[in-house]
mmCIF file of C-alpha atoms in Angstrom:
data_model
loop_
_atom_site.group_PDB
_atom_site.id
_atom_site.type_symbol
_atom_site.label_atom_id
_atom_site.label_comp_id
_atom_site.label_asym_id
_atom_site.label_seq_id
_atom_site.Cartn_x
_atom_site.Cartn_y
_atom_site.Cartn_z
ATOM 1 C CA MET A 3 0.060 -0.012 -0.096
ATOM 2 C CA SER A 4 1.399 3.340 -0.961
ATOM 3 C CA MET A 5 2.416 5.551 1.897
ATOM 4 C CA LYS A 6 3.007 8.582 -0.230
ATOM 5 C CA ASN A 7 -0.414 10.483 0.259
ATOM 6 C CA LYS A 8 -0.424 10.089 4.075
ATOM 7 C CA LEU A 9 1.370 13.404 5.031
ATOM 8 C CA SER A 10 1.735 14.242 8.728
ATOM 9 C CA ALA A 11 3.979 16.067 11.168
ATOM 10 C CA PHE A 12 5.126 14.901 14.390
ATOM 11 C CA VAL A 13 5.763 16.973 17.494
ATOM 12 C CA MET A 14 8.637 15.923 19.802
ATOM 13 C CA SER A 15 6.882 16.225 23.028
ATOM 14 C CA ILE A 16 8.397 17.904 25.900
ATOM 15 C CA THR A 17 8.110 16.346 29.514
ATOM 16 C CA PRO A 18 6.957 18.892 32.008
ATOM 17 C CA PHE A 19 8.568 18.585 35.428
ATOM 18 C CA ASP A 20 7.444 20.797 38.579
ATOM 19 C CA GLU A 21 9.528 22.900 40.742
ATOM 20 C CA ASN A 22 10.923 20.020 42.692
ATOM 21 C CA GLY A 23 12.114 18.141 39.664
ATOM 22 C CA ALA A 24 9.100 15.555 39.810
ATOM 23 C CA LEU A 25 7.062 14.521 36.714
ATOM 24 C CA ASP A 26 4.215 17.079 36.413
ATOM 25 C CA GLU A 27 1.418 14.804 35.421
ATOM 26 C CA PRO A 28 -1.553 17.352 35.240
ATOM 27 C CA ALA A 29 0.885 19.610 33.185
ATOM 28 C CA PHE A 30 1.930 16.789 30.752
ATOM 29 C CA ARG A 31 -1.720 16.015 30.277
ATOM 30 C CA ARG A 32 -2.546 19.597 29.418
ATOM 31 C CA HIS A 33 0.210 19.610 26.999
ATOM 32 C CA LEU A 34 -0.959 16.587 25.231
ATOM 33 C CA ARG A 35 -4.258 17.834 24.961
ATOM 34 C CA ARG A 36 -2.983 20.729 23.202
ATOM 35 C CA LEU A 37 -1.224 18.528 20.831
ATOM 36 C CA ARG A 38 -4.135 16.537 20.281
ATOM 37 C CA ASP A 39 -6.395 19.421 19.574
ATOM 38 C CA ALA A 40 -4.168 20.618 16.764
ATOM 39 C CA GLN A 41 -4.252 16.962 15.263
ATOM 40 C CA VAL A 42 -0.439 16.521 15.268
ATOM 41 C CA ARG A 43 1.078 13.081 15.697
ATOM 42 C CA VAL A 44 3.268 12.864 18.741
ATOM 43 C CA TYR A 45 6.665 11.116 20.130
ATOM 44 C CA VAL A 46 7.256 11.116 23.770
ATOM 45 C CA GLY A 47 10.340 10.295 25.828
ATOM 46 C CA SER A 48 12.881 11.487 23.345
ATOM 47 C CA SER A 49 16.327 12.265 24.526
ATOM 48 C CA ALA A 50 16.570 15.939 23.586
ATOM 49 C CA SER A 51 12.721 17.475 23.768
ATOM 50 C CA GLY A 52 11.541 14.924 26.238
ATOM 51 C CA GLU A 53 14.385 14.787 28.420
ATOM 52 C CA GLY A 54 14.484 11.070 28.126
ATOM 53 C CA PHE A 55 17.845 10.641 29.640
ATOM 54 C CA SER A 56 16.715 12.050 32.992
ATOM 55 C CA LEU A 57 13.831 9.695 33.161
ATOM 56 C CA THR A 58 13.501 6.843 35.606
ATOM 57 C CA LYS A 59 12.041 3.614 34.405
ATOM 58 C CA GLU A 60 9.193 4.275 36.510
ATOM 59 C CA GLU A 61 8.712 7.981 35.017
ATOM 60 C CA LEU A 62 9.129 6.717 31.724
ATOM 61 C CA ASP A 63 6.229 4.262 32.426
ATOM 62 C CA ARG A 64 4.100 6.934 33.549
ATOM 63 C CA VAL A 65 4.875 9.167 30.413
ATOM 64 C CA LEU A 66 4.100 6.160 28.423
ATOM 65 C CA ALA A 67 0.916 5.495 30.267
ATOM 66 C CA ILE A 68 -0.644 9.304 30.240
ATOM 67 C CA ALA A 69 0.324 9.497 26.693
ATOM 68 C CA VAL A 70 -1.643 6.563 25.669
ATOM 69 C CA GLU A 71 -4.571 7.663 27.816
ATOM 70 C CA GLU A 72 -4.723 11.098 26.165
ATOM 71 C CA LEU A 73 -3.952 10.371 22.712
ATOM 72 C CA LYS A 74 -4.694 6.780 21.762
ATOM 73 C CA GLY A 75 -6.961 6.673 19.083
ATOM 74 C CA LYS A 76 -7.294 10.272 18.542
ATOM 75 C CA VAL A 77 -3.803 10.992 17.135
ATOM 76 C CA GLN A 78 -0.804 8.517 16.476
ATOM 77 C CA ILE A 79 1.494 8.296 19.607
ATOM 78 C CA ARG A 80 5.049 6.738 19.280
ATOM 79 C CA ALA A 81 7.950 6.148 21.708
ATOM 80 C CA MET A 82 11.292 7.972 20.544
ATOM 81 C CA GLY A 83 13.714 6.985 23.304
ATOM 82 C CA CYS A 84 17.186 7.805 23.826
ATOM 83 C CA GLU A 85 20.658 6.988 21.971
ATOM 84 C CA VAL A 86 22.038 3.424 23.039
ATOM 85 C CA ARG A 87 25.560 1.982 23.160
ATOM 86 C CA HIS A 88 24.594 -1.706 22.481
ATOM 87 C CA GLY A 89 21.835 -3.868 21.685
ATOM 88 C CA GLY A 90 20.825 -4.947 25.238
ATOM 89 C CA GLU A 91 19.827 -1.270 26.120
ATOM 90 C CA MET A 92 17.688 -1.060 23.107
ATOM 91 C CA ILE A 93 15.969 -4.445 23.753
ATOM 92 C CA ASP A 94 15.417 -3.497 27.456
ATOM 93 C CA PHE A 95 13.511 -0.327 25.944
ATOM 94 C CA LEU A 96 11.451 -2.231 23.600
ATOM 95 C CA ARG A 97 10.468 -4.614 26.408
ATOM 96 C CA ARG A 98 9.225 -1.649 28.481
ATOM 97 C CA ILE A 99 7.239 -0.059 25.698
ATOM 98 C CA GLU A 100 5.329 -3.297 24.959
ATOM 99 C CA ARG A 101 3.463 -2.816 28.127
ATOM 100 C CA HIS A 102 1.848 0.145 26.675
ATOM 101 C CA ALA A 103 -0.264 0.251 23.715
ATOM 102 C CA LEU A 104 1.482 2.935 21.605
ATOM 103 C CA ASP A 105 1.194 2.853 17.735
ATOM 104 C CA ALA A 106 5.129 2.449 17.180
ATOM 105 C CA VAL A 107 8.446 2.721 18.641
ATOM 106 C CA HIS A 108 11.600 4.250 17.212
ATOM 107 C CA ILE A 109 14.944 2.027 17.169
ATOM 108 C CA PHE A 110 17.905 4.350 17.539
ATOM 109 C CA SER A 111 21.235 3.376 15.425
ATOM 110 C CA PRO A 112 24.039 2.589 18.055
ATOM 111 C CA GLU A 113 26.180 5.395 19.216
ATOM 112 C CA MET A 114 29.387 3.343 19.877
ATOM 113 C CA GLY A 115 31.303 6.192 21.609
ATOM 114 C CA HIS A 116 34.579 7.826 20.953
ATOM 115 C CA ALA A 117 33.437 8.925 17.349
ATOM 116 C CA ALA A 118 33.576 5.165 16.508
ATOM 117 C CA ARG A 119 31.397 4.075 13.384
ATOM 118 C CA PRO A 120 29.796 0.651 13.276
ATOM 119 C CA THR A 121 30.586 -1.344 10.269
ATOM 120 C CA PRO A 122 27.635 -2.352 7.824
ATOM 121 C CA ALA A 123 27.869 -5.957 9.215
ATOM 122 C CA GLU A 124 27.703 -4.572 12.947
ATOM 123 C CA LEU A 125 24.748 -2.458 12.126
ATOM 124 C CA GLU A 126 23.041 -5.490 10.235
ATOM 125 C CA LYS A 127 23.618 -7.782 13.334
ATOM 126 C CA TYR A 128 22.245 -4.985 15.842
ATOM 127 C CA TYR A 129 19.141 -4.197 14.174
ATOM 128 C CA SER A 130 18.441 -7.914 13.111
ATOM 129 C CA ALA A 131 18.983 -8.976 16.889
ATOM 130 C CA VAL A 132 16.929 -6.116 18.225
ATOM 131 C CA ILE A 133 13.970 -6.256 15.942
ATOM 132 C CA ASP A 134 13.998 -9.945 16.336
ATOM 133 C CA THR A 135 12.800 -9.518 19.980
ATOM 134 C CA THR A 136 9.584 -7.653 19.289
ATOM 135 C CA SER A 137 6.407 -7.730 17.386
ATOM 136 C CA LEU A 138 5.739 -3.972 17.683
ATOM 137 C CA PRO A 139 5.599 -1.550 14.805
ATOM 138 C CA ILE A 140 8.914 -0.166 14.129
ATOM 139 C CA VAL A 141 10.547 3.364 13.057
ATOM 140 C CA LEU A 142 14.019 3.405 12.081
ATOM 141 C CA SER A 143 16.163 6.579 11.659
ATOM 142 C CA SER A 144 19.636 8.008 10.177
ATOM 143 C CA TYR A 145 21.231 10.825 12.082
ATOM 144 C CA GLN A 146 24.086 12.653 10.463
ATOM 145 C CA ALA A 147 25.352 13.661 13.542
ATOM 146 C CA LEU A 148 26.282 9.865 14.590
ATOM 147 C CA GLY A 149 29.049 10.324 11.719
ATOM 148 C CA PHE A 150 27.407 7.948 9.412
ATOM 149 C CA ASP A 151 24.316 7.156 7.180
ATOM 150 C CA LEU A 152 22.046 4.110 7.434
ATOM 151 C CA PRO A 153 23.257 2.078 4.296
ATOM 152 C CA VAL A 154 20.358 2.147 1.625
ATOM 153 C CA SER A 155 20.925 -1.553 0.932
ATOM 154 C CA LEU A 156 20.759 -2.477 4.675
ATOM 155 C CA LEU A 157 17.461 -0.701 4.863
ATOM 156 C CA ASP A 158 16.277 -2.523 1.953
ATOM 157 C CA ARG A 159 17.189 -5.957 3.304
ATOM 158 C CA LEU A 160 15.642 -5.042 6.837
ATOM 159 C CA LEU A 161 12.341 -4.046 5.150
ATOM 160 C CA GLU A 162 12.186 -7.469 3.452
ATOM 161 C CA ARG A 163 12.829 -9.105 6.668
ATOM 162 C CA PHE A 164 10.875 -7.205 8.966
ATOM 163 C CA PRO A 165 7.420 -6.153 7.753
ATOM 164 C CA GLN A 166 6.590 -4.458 11.064
ATOM 165 C CA ILE A 167 9.100 -1.660 9.983
ATOM 166 C CA ILE A 168 6.532 1.161 9.252
ATOM 167 C CA GLY A 169 8.607 4.178 9.002
ATOM 168 C CA PHE A 170 12.052 5.940 8.627
ATOM 169 C CA PHE A 171 13.288 9.482 9.149
ATOM 170 C CA TYR A 172 16.419 11.289 8.253
ATOM 171 C CA GLY A 173 18.087 13.833 10.384
ATOM 172 C CA GLY A 174 20.869 15.510 8.056
ATOM 173 C CA SER A 175 21.484 17.795 5.419
ATOM 174 C CA ASP A 176 22.289 15.367 2.665
ATOM 175 C CA VAL A 177 19.390 15.939 0.181
ATOM 176 C CA ARG A 178 20.885 13.368 -2.094
ATOM 177 C CA TYR A 179 20.605 10.639 0.479
ATOM 178 C CA LEU A 180 17.100 11.767 1.367
ATOM 179 C CA ARG A 181 16.045 11.672 -2.291
ATOM 180 C CA GLN A 182 17.470 7.993 -2.700
ATOM 181 C CA ILE A 183 15.557 6.934 0.519
ATOM 182 C CA ILE A 184 12.345 8.418 -0.792
ATOM 183 C CA GLU A 185 12.433 7.102 -4.240
ATOM 184 C CA ARG A 186 13.303 3.684 -3.157
ATOM 185 C CA PHE A 187 11.042 3.294 -0.160
ATOM 186 C CA ALA A 188 7.974 5.670 -0.056
ATOM 187 C CA ASP A 189 5.757 3.066 -1.720
ATOM 188 C CA LYS A 190 6.359 0.919 1.326
ATOM 189 C CA ILE A 191 6.950 2.981 4.677
ATOM 190 C CA GLU A 192 6.482 6.631 5.828
ATOM 191 C CA ILE A 193 9.259 8.843 5.570
ATOM 192 C CA HIS A 194 9.813 11.989 7.586
ATOM 193 C CA CYS A 195 12.818 14.478 8.192
ATOM 194 C CA ALA A 196 13.992 15.139 11.579
ATOM 195 C CA GLY A 197 13.826 18.950 12.202
ATOM 196 C CA PRO A 198 11.723 21.371 9.969
ATOM 197 C CA SER A 199 14.635 22.485 7.596
ATOM 198 C CA ASN A 200 14.066 19.802 4.962
ATOM 199 C CA ALA A 201 10.321 19.758 5.440
ATOM 200 C CA LEU A 202 9.350 21.185 2.058
ATOM 201 C CA THR A 203 12.130 19.191 0.384
ATOM 202 C CA THR A 204 11.050 16.072 1.892
ATOM 203 C CA LEU A 205 7.043 16.633 1.047
ATOM 204 C CA GLY A 206 8.460 17.921 -2.570
ATOM 205 C CA LEU A 207 10.294 14.628 -3.094
ATOM 206 C CA GLY A 208 7.391 12.482 -2.273
ATOM 207 C CA GLY A 209 8.022 11.881 1.449
ATOM 208 C CA ASN A 210 5.507 11.922 4.324
ATOM 209 C CA GLY A 211 6.557 15.168 6.309
ATOM 210 C CA PHE A 212 8.577 16.198 9.213
ATOM 211 C CA MET A 213 9.050 16.237 12.900
ATOM 212 C CA GLY A 214 10.506 18.615 15.369
ATOM 213 C CA HIS A 215 10.072 20.421 18.718
ATOM 214 C CA GLU A 216 8.512 23.489 17.544
ATOM 215 C CA GLY A 217 5.032 22.208 17.698
ATOM 216 C CA ASN A 218 5.344 22.264 21.390
ATOM 217 C CA LEU A 219 4.690 25.993 21.227
ATOM 218 C CA ALA A 220 2.547 26.221 17.995
ATOM 219 C CA PRO A 221 1.073 22.844 17.051
ATOM 220 C CA THR A 222 -1.532 24.387 14.827
ATOM 221 C CA LEU A 223 1.152 26.068 12.880
ATOM 222 C CA VAL A 224 3.065 22.890 12.307
ATOM 223 C CA ALA A 225 -0.231 20.975 10.973
ATOM 224 C CA SER A 226 -1.125 24.022 8.871
ATOM 225 C CA VAL A 227 2.336 23.513 6.932
ATOM 226 C CA ILE A 228 0.975 19.941 6.014
ATOM 227 C CA SER A 229 -2.396 21.137 5.103
ATOM 228 C CA ALA A 230 -1.129 24.065 3.246
ATOM 229 C CA PHE A 231 1.056 21.586 0.968
ATOM 230 C CA GLU A 232 -1.926 19.267 0.573
ATOM 231 C CA SER A 233 -4.208 21.738 -0.683
ATOM 232 C CA GLY A 234 -1.508 23.528 -2.778
ATOM 233 C CA ASP A 235 -2.099 26.864 -1.293
ATOM 234 C CA ARG A 236 1.432 28.299 -1.947
ATOM 235 C CA ALA A 237 0.871 31.662 -0.190
ATOM 236 C CA ARG A 238 -0.292 29.984 2.976
ATOM 237 C CA LEU A 239 2.694 27.451 2.764
ATOM 238 C CA ARG A 240 5.077 30.272 2.486
ATOM 239 C CA GLU A 241 3.662 32.136 5.452
ATOM 240 C CA ALA A 242 3.278 28.934 7.673
ATOM 241 C CA PHE A 243 6.748 27.570 6.832
ATOM 242 C CA GLY A 244 8.379 30.896 7.154
ATOM 243 C CA THR A 245 6.875 31.324 10.579
ATOM 244 C CA LEU A 246 7.839 27.830 11.615
ATOM 245 C CA MET A 247 11.496 28.255 10.335
ATOM 246 C CA GLY A 248 11.403 31.592 12.449
ATOM 247 C CA ILE A 249 10.628 29.552 15.769
ATOM 248 C CA HIS A 250 13.341 27.003 14.930
ATOM 249 C CA ALA A 251 15.903 30.104 14.360
ATOM 250 C CA ILE A 252 15.216 31.341 17.781
ATOM 251 C CA HIS A 253 15.429 28.118 19.557
ATOM 252 C CA HIS A 254 18.583 27.124 17.740
ATOM 253 C CA ARG A 255 20.537 29.925 18.825
ATOM 254 C CA TYR A 256 20.157 28.323 22.516
ATOM 255 C CA GLY A 257 21.401 25.120 21.893
ATOM 256 C CA GLY A 258 18.247 22.941 21.449
ATOM 257 C CA PRO A 259 14.715 22.010 22.249
ATOM 258 C CA VAL A 260 14.330 23.004 25.993
ATOM 259 C CA ARG A 261 16.509 25.437 27.072
ATOM 260 C CA ALA A 262 14.452 28.326 25.719
ATOM 261 C CA MET A 263 11.191 26.366 24.772
ATOM 262 C CA LYS A 264 10.290 25.482 28.350
ATOM 263 C CA PRO A 265 10.807 29.011 29.771
ATOM 264 C CA LEU A 266 9.009 30.421 26.737
ATOM 265 C CA LEU A 267 6.039 28.154 27.278
ATOM 266 C CA ASN A 268 5.632 29.122 31.013
ATOM 267 C CA SER A 269 5.848 32.777 30.034
ATOM 268 C CA PHE A 270 2.628 32.275 27.993
ATOM 269 C CA GLY A 271 1.096 30.487 30.668
ATOM 270 C CA LEU A 272 1.334 27.246 28.721
ATOM 271 C CA PRO A 273 2.525 23.998 30.501
ATOM 272 C CA GLY A 274 6.380 23.879 30.066
ATOM 273 C CA GLY A 275 7.484 23.171 33.591
ATOM 274 C CA ALA A 276 11.288 23.014 34.869
ATOM 275 C CA ILE A 277 14.466 21.613 33.067
ATOM 276 C CA ARG A 278 16.457 18.833 34.629
ATOM 277 C CA LEU A 279 20.277 18.825 34.999
ATOM 278 C CA PRO A 280 22.559 18.891 33.147
ATOM 279 C CA ARG A 281 20.559 21.171 31.051
ATOM 280 C CA LEU A 282 20.037 24.757 32.217
ATOM 281 C CA PRO A 283 17.054 27.105 31.228
ATOM 282 C CA ILE A 284 18.299 30.341 29.582
ATOM 283 C CA GLY A 285 18.641 33.368 31.773
ATOM 284 C CA PRO A 286 15.866 36.391 32.211
ATOM 285 C CA GLU A 287 17.575 38.544 29.623
ATOM 286 C CA GLN A 288 17.816 35.868 27.097
ATOM 287 C CA LEU A 289 14.315 34.878 27.750
ATOM 288 C CA GLU A 290 12.970 38.488 27.244
ATOM 289 C CA ASP A 291 14.886 38.537 23.803
ATOM 290 C CA VAL A 292 12.932 35.057 23.053
ATOM 291 C CA ILE A 293 9.763 36.455 23.838
ATOM 292 C CA GLN A 294 10.018 39.493 21.964
ATOM 293 C CA ALA A 295 11.472 37.598 18.940
ATOM 294 C CA THR A 296 8.589 35.242 19.244
ATOM 295 C CA LEU A 297 6.002 37.871 19.426
ATOM 296 C CA GLN A 298 7.334 39.315 16.412
ATOM 297 C CA LEU A 299 6.446 36.194 14.470
ATOM 298 C CA GLN A 300 2.641 36.841 15.194
ATOM 299 C CA ILE A 301 2.124 33.000 15.644
ATOM 300 C CA PRO A 302 -1.576 32.092 15.376
ATOM 301 C CA ASP A 303 -1.415 29.543 18.168
ATOM 302 C CA LEU A 304 -0.309 32.382 20.665
ATOM 303 C CA ALA A 305 -2.838 35.183 19.702
ATOM 304 C CA PRO A 306 -5.453 34.379 22.164
ATOM 305 C CA LEU A 307 -2.823 34.011 25.089
ATOM 306 C CA VAL A 308 -1.105 37.293 24.185
ATOM 307 C CA ALA A 309 -4.349 38.958 23.894
ATOM 308 C CA GLN A 310 -5.185 37.786 27.362
ATOM 309 C CA GLN A 311 -1.853 38.950 28.777
ATOM 310 C CA GLN A 312 -2.283 42.311 27.390
ATOM 311 C CA LYS A 313 -5.839 42.627 28.613
ATOM 312 C CA ALA A 314 -4.721 41.524 32.163
ATOM 313 C CA SER A 315 -1.848 43.778 32.094
ATOM 314 C CA HIS A 316 -4.134 46.912 31.285
ATOM 315 C CA GLY A 317 -6.379 45.901 33.968
ATOM 316 C CA ALA A 318 -9.351 45.502 32.077
ATOM 317 C CA PRO A 319 -12.201 43.684 33.688
#
């Protein structure tokens, strides 16, 4: 069955923590409902946006359970997880995911440490051993930051062997590699890019869409990029994607998805919460710069919140 016409955007959800550093379950539920209402798909527990490395096994179970309760049957919900050093770590993660009724789970390529790169034979052994342990729907990926691309020939063999592989996403700048993946596999699995930078390239080449952290702030905006592309509304697409990349640029200046994102969400009265070490939130002056830059983008998602804040600041009844 062709996947080409099933376009979608995924949000890499944050994980709100309270002022004492504990998982803030009510805030997390409010946040997930906001994503649900925008009809974006969701990944939870990621190493970056979701601060997955800081989660205990018990906390991860609660994150997964809450996500299923709030999103299952309404929008797609998938588990992202964190980078691993060996297959045993990934297998343990899959066994924990199997306790919950998520729609799919992502399997990271191994990060071997000291800039070491796995050989094609090692990669094939790793993926075969890991996927053999589960019947879950699987999403694979290739991250340029790891120093290698998942070989196209290996992905071809894995798809032949494991029909539960339903998706793939690419985090990198090599459009030639992305084009090859889409041309080879878009009629078999969903293909997304990681981050919004190559979103229009991915869609234009026949892929399914994109993923990123920007939707934590503006999920309706993220969804509108997909709907504008589907409808062929070039003016709306240009405006929506330009605003999305504006958000991306603001947060890229501060080194990733949560350092500025969580304080910004809090400033607009949205559930953001605290950040866990070793990451630290941006300072007050930086936050003011982020707020002003965000306001200049005139993001539709934030318009009611901005109006409410302005009304309160002027003492309106």
